[in-house]
Amino acid sequence: MKKLFCFTFLTFLQALFGQNPIEEILQEEFEKGRFNGSVLWSDNGEVFQFHKGFSNIQFEVEINDETRFPIASISKLFTSIAILQMMEKGKLDFNHSIDKYIADLPENSKNIQIQDLLIHHSGLANEPLKAVSEKFSLDEYIQNFVNKSEEEVVFNYNNVDFVLLSKLIENSTGKKFSMALEDIIFRPLNLNDTGFVDESEVIKNLAYGYHNYSFGEGEKDDSLFNDSRYISNYYGAGAIYSTLQDLHKFLFALKNNDLISEETKYQFLLKPQTDEFIDWLSGIPTIGFYYDEPKSVYRRSGSIDGFNSEIITNADFDKILIILCNTDTADLENLANKIYFKK
């Protein structure tokens, strides 16, 4: 790791004095008021990092290497990997219905299979705003917001699917969901700056979120508003926070098959599980990513009010882009494409 950080620092200095094209893109977006966050670019061992803006705007606390960002739906990638590892160990079977693992589900939801949840083909309805406007325990969330639509089952991106997977992991491990992921992923990889948002705790170096729903269409002086959702209610769907370095470690572990086998990686994580290209996600669902076939890359993004995040990687995990923001002022997919495909 010392070698990585040394190389990162040298690369940063080269960027500072050598007109790095990524820095030029980000500086331009920052000056327009359309970027506030952190970027990591890794290309066959060359690592570049860039931070611009404030983790706390009110007190002008600058973003740095230690800033922790809630990563929104990138949390789903962690949950998916935990499920895949448990499947490898024989603790779960994708072909089983979820009522084998979770009791007291609504009658019309009992026959949903695990894989249906992982690729959003469960038929479950989206959660209402109430699901994150007040605090709910995992059991309360499931009791209140698991509601299967009577319509034809089609792809429907929602958080309820992964909240159910969180409960499934709890029941299969006998541990609280956050502790289960600590044991399965965080601790083995030494992800010391990764954990779960808890509004009742002060979490060191955690960025504040700000939103105005402009997504690249706003101006520098547009007003921003503090985020107020209970992010913790998203559980395995969106409650994880992390840093650039920890996410890079996590993706590097996928490259090296440290968490799941190479066979599982190619059969589930990298292989499309349907033939349906989802336009707004720019890809076909795998278990964990969305495969952008025209560009031959894998995407994973997240957005909860001001917290917006983006990962793009190739199949070998040796060309990786990670963007973490605590405002929603950027058109993050467009920004990510400009950076990733410029090289």
XYZ file of C-alpha atoms in Angstrom:
343
model
C 0.000 0.000 0.000
C 2.918 2.404 0.692
C 4.047 1.901 -2.879
C 0.545 2.676 -4.141
C 0.261 5.882 -2.113
C 3.760 6.977 -3.124
C 2.912 6.399 -6.753
C -0.400 8.176 -6.281
C 1.362 11.207 -4.827
C 3.887 11.321 -7.660
C 1.103 11.009 -10.197
C -0.737 13.825 -8.455
C 2.342 16.059 -8.730
C 2.659 15.210 -12.399
C -0.963 16.161 -12.830
C -0.477 19.407 -10.956
C 2.444 20.588 -13.038
C 1.981 18.635 -16.247
C -1.480 19.587 -17.521
C -3.137 16.256 -16.782
C -6.176 16.021 -19.090
C -8.388 14.588 -16.341
C -7.596 17.502 -14.075
C -8.402 19.905 -16.894
C -11.846 18.332 -17.336
C -12.616 18.383 -13.618
C -11.307 21.902 -13.074
C -13.511 23.164 -15.893
C -16.569 21.447 -14.386
C -15.739 22.770 -10.917
C -15.481 26.337 -12.193
C -18.938 25.949 -13.730
C -20.295 24.782 -10.373
C -20.872 21.282 -11.733
C -18.379 19.214 -9.762
C -17.710 18.847 -6.039
C -16.032 15.614 -5.029
C -13.243 13.107 -5.630
C -11.999 11.100 -8.599
C -9.688 8.100 -8.866
C -8.384 6.916 -12.211
C -6.385 3.672 -12.371
C -4.859 2.394 -15.607
C -2.527 -0.616 -15.400
C -0.910 0.554 -12.183
C -0.921 4.275 -12.915
C -3.136 5.924 -10.299
C -4.387 9.498 -10.358
C -6.521 11.177 -7.681
C -8.219 14.545 -7.687
C -10.261 16.313 -5.000
C -12.130 19.555 -5.494
C -14.606 21.344 -3.277
C -15.910 20.931 0.239
C -17.121 17.974 2.278
C -18.922 20.513 4.466
C -19.842 23.672 2.589
C -21.042 25.600 5.657
C -17.635 25.344 7.348
C -15.564 25.096 4.138
C -14.011 21.741 5.070
C -12.036 20.697 2.010
C -12.406 17.238 0.500
C -9.256 15.126 0.868
C -8.012 11.523 0.713
C -9.766 10.706 3.994
C -13.197 12.056 3.043
C -15.860 9.379 3.316
C -18.818 9.583 0.936
C -22.131 7.740 1.138
C -22.005 5.751 -2.114
C -25.759 5.235 -2.609
C -26.524 2.336 -4.985
C -22.904 1.279 -5.318
C -23.828 -0.366 -1.999
C -25.770 -2.862 -4.118
C -22.479 -4.122 -5.574
C -21.222 -4.961 -2.074
C -24.496 -6.731 -1.240
C -24.358 -8.672 -4.510
C -20.812 -9.863 -3.797
C -21.843 -10.986 -0.303
C -24.721 -12.985 -1.797
C -22.435 -14.562 -4.414
C -19.911 -15.571 -1.753
C -22.633 -17.112 0.403
C -23.916 -19.001 -2.634
C -20.421 -20.393 -3.235
C -20.307 -21.608 0.365
C -23.665 -23.353 0.041
C -25.504 -21.006 2.407
C -27.898 -19.830 -0.315
C -29.417 -21.201 -3.503
C -30.389 -18.788 -6.267
C -33.254 -21.060 -7.272
C -34.891 -20.970 -3.848
C -37.756 -18.619 -3.172
C -37.067 -15.989 -0.540
C -39.692 -17.279 1.891
C -37.225 -20.087 2.668
C -35.053 -17.443 4.331
C -37.473 -14.668 5.358
C -40.664 -15.313 7.330
C -43.957 -13.405 7.302
C -43.759 -12.059 3.769
C -46.930 -11.034 1.924
C -48.475 -14.054 0.222
C -47.859 -12.737 -3.295
C -44.154 -12.129 -2.554
C -43.199 -15.525 -1.138
C -42.268 -17.117 -4.459
C -39.810 -14.436 -5.530
C -36.391 -16.015 -6.115
C -33.073 -14.607 -4.939
C -31.878 -13.945 -8.479
C -35.073 -11.982 -9.183
C -34.072 -9.540 -6.445
C -30.485 -9.255 -7.679
C -31.513 -8.212 -11.205
C -34.675 -6.273 -10.271
C -37.157 -8.715 -11.784
C -39.039 -9.317 -8.536
C -42.200 -7.431 -9.446
C -41.930 -5.461 -6.203
C -43.106 -1.874 -6.234
C -40.827 1.106 -5.607
C -40.690 2.344 -2.045
C -42.547 5.597 -1.235
C -40.753 8.691 0.053
C -41.992 7.799 3.539
C -39.521 4.894 3.514
C -36.644 7.341 4.018
C -38.355 10.355 5.598
C -38.543 8.652 9.006
C -36.461 5.947 10.669
C -37.388 2.273 10.102
C -35.665 -0.850 11.347
C -34.972 -3.522 8.748
C -37.988 -5.551 9.882
C -40.236 -2.480 9.951
C -39.132 -1.532 6.454
C -40.003 -4.976 5.099
C -43.325 -5.047 6.933
C -44.331 -1.654 5.549
C -42.869 -1.491 2.054
C -42.721 -4.971 0.509
C -45.564 -4.733 -1.958
C -45.704 -6.788 -5.138
C -47.383 -5.280 -8.163
C -50.080 -7.309 -9.871
C -48.805 -6.211 -13.264
C -46.499 -8.211 -15.541
C -43.037 -8.682 -14.039
C -40.515 -6.529 -15.908
C -37.259 -4.828 -14.949
C -38.022 -2.334 -12.189
C -35.044 -0.744 -10.470
C -35.898 -0.294 -6.802
C -34.353 -0.383 -3.339
C -36.833 -2.817 -1.789
C -35.173 -5.724 -3.637
C -31.860 -5.109 -1.897
C -33.389 -4.348 1.486
C -34.878 -7.852 1.290
C -31.455 -9.225 0.358
C -30.079 -7.474 3.455
C -32.570 -9.340 5.622
C -31.784 -12.580 3.825
C -28.091 -12.119 4.664
C -28.961 -11.401 8.304
C -31.052 -14.540 8.637
C -28.533 -16.739 6.825
C -25.546 -15.566 8.874
C -27.262 -14.991 12.212
C -25.637 -11.562 12.363
C -26.810 -7.996 11.978
C -26.496 -7.055 8.298
C -23.791 -4.454 8.879
C -21.735 -6.945 10.911
C -22.189 -9.634 8.271
C -20.712 -7.369 5.581
C -17.953 -6.388 7.985
C -17.021 -10.070 8.270
C -17.525 -10.976 4.601
C -15.937 -7.961 2.890
C -14.785 -4.984 4.969
C -12.453 -6.684 7.456
C -10.816 -9.210 5.076
C -9.911 -6.381 2.689
C -8.938 -3.896 5.435
C -11.546 -1.413 4.246
C -11.051 0.742 7.306
C -12.890 3.753 5.893
C -15.970 1.832 4.773
C -19.078 1.273 6.854
C -22.767 2.057 7.205
C -24.341 5.470 7.632
C -26.020 5.843 11.025
C -27.726 9.168 11.655
C -27.495 8.627 15.415
C -23.680 8.553 15.302
C -20.980 11.085 14.475
C -18.927 9.431 11.718
C -15.445 10.867 11.307
C -14.681 12.488 7.927
C -18.163 11.794 6.540
C -19.188 14.278 3.846
C -22.435 16.211 4.072
C -24.832 15.981 1.129
C -26.278 18.907 -0.841
C -28.800 18.851 -3.660
C -30.704 21.023 -6.094
C -31.492 18.348 -8.701
C -29.627 20.205 -11.468
C -27.490 17.251 -12.726
C -25.234 19.288 -14.987
C -27.842 21.847 -16.026
C -27.315 24.404 -13.259
C -25.074 27.405 -12.692
C -22.290 28.018 -10.175
C -24.340 30.310 -7.935
C -27.480 28.147 -7.816
C -28.722 27.409 -4.300
C -27.996 24.039 -2.694
C -30.051 22.367 0.019
C -28.987 20.024 2.810
C -29.949 16.379 2.354
C -32.400 15.138 4.963
C -33.182 11.503 4.108
C -32.543 8.609 6.476
C -29.857 7.008 4.337
C -29.521 4.233 6.923
C -32.979 2.972 5.865
C -31.541 1.859 2.532
C -29.453 -0.884 4.198
C -27.815 -3.016 1.482
C -29.454 -0.946 -1.237
C -27.689 2.312 -0.443
C -26.477 2.867 3.126
C -22.729 2.237 2.735
C -20.102 4.987 2.884
C -16.558 4.626 1.572
C -13.517 6.403 0.135
C -11.735 6.337 -3.209
C -8.958 4.158 -1.809
C -11.283 1.610 -0.214
C -13.385 1.294 -3.359
C -10.215 0.813 -5.378
C -9.138 -1.954 -2.966
C -12.566 -3.562 -3.321
C -12.415 -3.584 -7.125
C -8.827 -4.846 -7.016
C -10.050 -7.739 -4.842
C -12.596 -8.591 -7.537
C -9.796 -8.586 -10.091
C -7.782 -11.017 -7.954
C -10.745 -13.260 -7.020
C -10.204 -12.557 -3.325
C -13.936 -12.461 -2.508
C -15.478 -14.786 -5.090
C -13.986 -17.381 -7.402
C -13.040 -16.656 -10.989
C -15.803 -19.010 -12.137
C -18.438 -17.130 -10.137
C -17.044 -13.804 -11.316
C -17.416 -14.716 -14.974
C -20.707 -16.569 -14.588
C -22.535 -13.922 -12.566
C -20.631 -10.679 -11.920
C -19.471 -10.119 -15.505
C -22.003 -12.127 -17.499
C -25.285 -10.398 -18.469
C -28.187 -12.185 -16.800
C -30.806 -10.924 -19.279
C -30.688 -9.567 -22.818
C -32.396 -6.299 -21.884
C -30.356 -3.106 -22.306
C -31.534 -0.533 -19.763
C -31.080 2.846 -21.446
C -30.914 5.036 -18.357
C -28.375 2.700 -16.734
C -26.426 2.324 -20.002
C -26.145 -1.419 -19.703
C -27.500 -4.949 -19.403
C -27.894 -6.274 -15.835
C -25.258 -8.607 -14.459
C -25.280 -9.523 -10.794
C -23.545 -6.419 -9.518
C -22.951 -4.282 -12.613
C -24.540 -3.104 -15.840
C -22.651 -4.229 -18.931
C -22.308 -1.515 -21.553
C -21.717 -3.790 -24.536
C -21.116 -1.056 -27.154
C -18.261 0.320 -25.034
C -17.179 -3.029 -23.490
C -17.236 -1.683 -19.936
C -19.103 -2.377 -16.701
C -20.949 0.393 -14.899
C -22.277 0.887 -11.381
C -23.753 4.187 -10.252
C -25.521 5.602 -7.234
C -27.635 8.636 -6.428
C -29.339 9.668 -3.195
C -30.081 13.399 -3.182
C -26.648 15.069 -3.140
C -24.616 11.875 -2.926
C -23.774 10.723 -6.426
C -21.221 8.120 -7.416
C -20.011 6.342 -10.518
C -17.771 3.377 -11.303
C -16.634 2.314 -14.762
C -14.290 -0.633 -15.239
C -13.229 -3.058 -17.916
C -13.592 -6.818 -17.431
C -9.997 -7.173 -16.222
C -10.395 -4.468 -13.546
C -7.175 -2.826 -14.693
C -8.752 0.317 -16.135
C -10.977 1.798 -13.424
C -12.680 5.136 -12.867
C -14.321 6.029 -9.534
C -16.156 9.308 -8.955
C -17.654 10.296 -5.591
C -19.632 13.533 -5.162
C -21.587 15.106 -2.336
C -23.660 17.380 -4.570
C -25.933 16.513 -7.474
C -24.717 19.394 -9.627
C -22.828 17.122 -12.057
C -24.083 15.125 -15.007
C -22.040 12.285 -13.605
C -22.481 9.749 -16.404
C -21.450 12.282 -19.035
C -18.509 13.409 -16.900
C -17.419 9.800 -16.341
C -17.590 9.063 -20.065
C -15.506 12.152 -20.890
C -12.808 11.012 -18.483
C -12.834 7.265 -19.107
C -12.916 7.321 -22.887
C -10.568 10.274 -23.278
C -7.567 8.153 -22.347
